[in-house]
Amino acid sequence: MPIRQLSQSLINKIAAGEVVERPASVVKELMENAIDAGASRVDVSVEKGGMDLVRVVDNGHGIATEELPLAVASHATSKIIDADDLFRVHTLGFRGEALASIAEISRTIVRSRTHESPAGAELEVAGGTLGAVTPCGCPPGTLFEVHNLFFNTPVRRKFLRTVSTEFGHVSEAFTRIALAAPHVHFTLRHNDRTVFDLPASEGQLDRIARFFGRELADHLIYVESADGDVRLSGYVAHPSQSRSNNRMQYVFLNGRHIRDRALQHALTEAYRGLLTVGRYPIAFLQFAMPPDLVDVNVHPTKLEVRFQDSGRLYSQLLSTLRGKFLTTDLDTRVRTPDEGAEPTGPDDRARQMRQELVDWAKGEVASWHRPEGAHPETGPGFSAAHTPASTAVSPLSLTRIDRPWTPAARAACPLPPHSADTAAEPPTEAPSKPAGRLPGLQVHNAYLVTETDEGVTIIDQHALHERILYEQLRSRIEAGPIETQQLLVPEPVDLGVAEAAAALDNRELLEQLGLRVEPFGGDTVLISGYPAMLANLNPSEVLREVLDRILAGGKQPERRDLLDDLLHSIACKAAVKAGDRLTPDEISELLRQRHLVQDAHHCPHGRPTALVFTRAELDKQFRRT
Ligand code: ADP
Ligand code: MG
């Protein structure tokens, strides 16, 4: 076959093959043109998944009547002039090919009017053949209607899928653009049904909530960083929220949605260890950089771009996310009660704090029982030598306590002024051997009754569990100095006059407890560091708790006493309460651990945990002797 110059029509059809894959491509190109025209409102409506009609109406700057034929001509654009402009692209389009391609394979109607012009004009292009430009009445802005896509390329029309599949693609294209341009009011209609109506909003978060739900949006983590001219900002989901594919990873470059393998990889890397295999993180990330740092002219639909320094972006993304995760209390967020509802009132806060304490203490206790090596963060100062003697005991799994932690509950579990290290009396009775004995019985949901060598023992379940937890916490702390965790953002705490004075007067003492405070003016102090072991607790609550103790005791308390008080209140909050029904397994675990604590006879407050009726006493009472 001889070499021939292809006709313009065929050239356009070939170009259309690259740019227009399906109705969603038309939606994308027309929406991008509207944004490039500075529109503040864009209405998209499609029929039959866009196969019959795609209509996009905008209120942008419009096209001058005499330029209408040029707009739909190939290689005609108002967005660049010379080759250097390719590296100064601030618009979404620049190739001048989209409209020509679309008009070649459909029946396209364009109606447009500039804001200066008293009237608009209309042009129809059918399969690439231009009609006449005729005047028409229309508001300023531009309307495009693309009818019967692929009507003259039947093979391509056959590749289209079902209406719902095509509309799915349309909706996805719409979502990407609407996410990138939150300041524009967008609507999407399908077969006369409004699918989205998104008024202009300040930021992307609102849009995310509209598309993916409040629940997801409320749990996103904001990230931000700058590396030279490259700015990264956006939202990533908490690891508890993930997907089984990577479709919820939206990356935008200078307002353009892109796909980039390296950045996707960085995202996966950042979540390594936080997600189970086969789960993908959710992210909405925007990169902003000078246009000359990126070549957007490497892909017909510009979905892929080429960065000048892809490695730098990779490390920026990875380090930004890792840094954020290290300083974010991911655990606490997972445990936020009420399925994500933020605490509102003081009761909710108290309940949340108490639940966190309980979870933390249970988690800690449970983790100590894991075999060596299974502990994810066995660090120096927490070697097996320091673990309590109860290493071999399996963790207690106790009934969830639903009583709120209120001042009344606190009063029910009072701390004596100087309850430091109660001299540990060795157990006076021989440890019982559960084997062959009656298992423990719970009575009144508050006491455990058990048979021992000596006779019968009645145990206060709360007092015993509290003692066990307390001793376990204490041996953890005795294993090493209290590590202070630096707060990335120091937390201001408003205190009473006396509390503020006590906080500043006792800075050294607080520092020994791992609490670093600084004056902030008035009765406000700044917490800049707090005990790492209390990472899941609210720093200001911890500070108040300690200040309470400082103010309660007449004389200056010792570090040891304060620390002890903290442990007491943690143990008290975490322990089962009177009124909690225990399962037989829980009862026997509790009884089993009883023999492993140093002072099984007293709760940390010095109250007895058990009463013993000796066999001799019973015999005497029943006149058997
Ligand atoms: P490109 O966007 O790459 O320039 P297009 O074929 O999409 O190429 O559009 C060609 C030209 O038509 C644009 O450069 C622009 O000047 C004009 N145009 C297209 N759509 C609109 C619109 N909605 N409002 C104003 N002008 C438009
Ligand atoms: Mg365009």
Short mmCIF file of N, CA and C in Angstrom, two decimals, residues 46 51 81 89 178 204 261 269 275 323 382 390 456 593:
data_model
loop_
_atom_site.label_atom_id
_atom_site.label_comp_id
_atom_site.label_asym_id
_atom_site.label_seq_id
_atom_site.Cartn_x
_atom_site.Cartn_y
_atom_site.Cartn_z
N VAL A 46 -26.22 13.43 32.63
CA VAL A 46 -25.99 12.39 31.64
C VAL A 46 -27.25 11.54 31.50
N MET A 51 -24.07 7.45 27.51
CA MET A 51 -23.98 6.92 26.14
C MET A 51 -24.91 7.70 25.21
N ILE A 81 0.99 28.84 24.03
CA ILE A 81 1.38 29.47 22.76
C ILE A 81 2.62 28.79 22.19
N VAL A 89 2.35 25.16 32.56
CA VAL A 89 0.92 24.90 32.46
C VAL A 89 0.23 25.08 33.81
N ALA A 178 -14.46 16.97 41.30
CA ALA A 178 -15.11 17.72 42.37
C ALA A 178 -14.24 17.73 43.64
N GLN A 204 -11.44 20.46 51.25
CA GLN A 204 -11.73 19.17 50.66
C GLN A 204 -12.51 18.26 51.60
N ARG A 261 2.50 5.37 40.52
CA ARG A 261 2.88 4.12 41.20
C ARG A 261 3.79 4.35 42.39
N GLU A 269 3.79 1.69 51.98
CA GLU A 269 4.94 1.59 52.87
C GLU A 269 4.64 2.28 54.22
N LEU A 275 -1.82 -2.14 58.68
CA LEU A 275 -2.95 -2.77 57.99
C LEU A 275 -2.65 -4.24 57.78
N GLY A 323 5.93 10.23 60.18
CA GLY A 323 6.06 11.20 61.28
C GLY A 323 4.71 11.43 61.94
N PHE A 382 12.70 -3.37 80.35
CA PHE A 382 11.50 -4.17 80.52
C PHE A 382 11.84 -5.60 80.11
N SER A 390 4.01 -13.48 87.60
CA SER A 390 2.83 -14.05 86.98
C SER A 390 2.99 -14.27 85.48
N VAL A 456 -12.05 -21.67 104.62
CA VAL A 456 -12.80 -21.03 103.54
C VAL A 456 -12.38 -19.56 103.47
N GLN A 593 -4.32 -15.90 90.06
CA GLN A 593 -3.34 -14.82 90.14
C GLN A 593 -3.19 -14.31 91.56
#
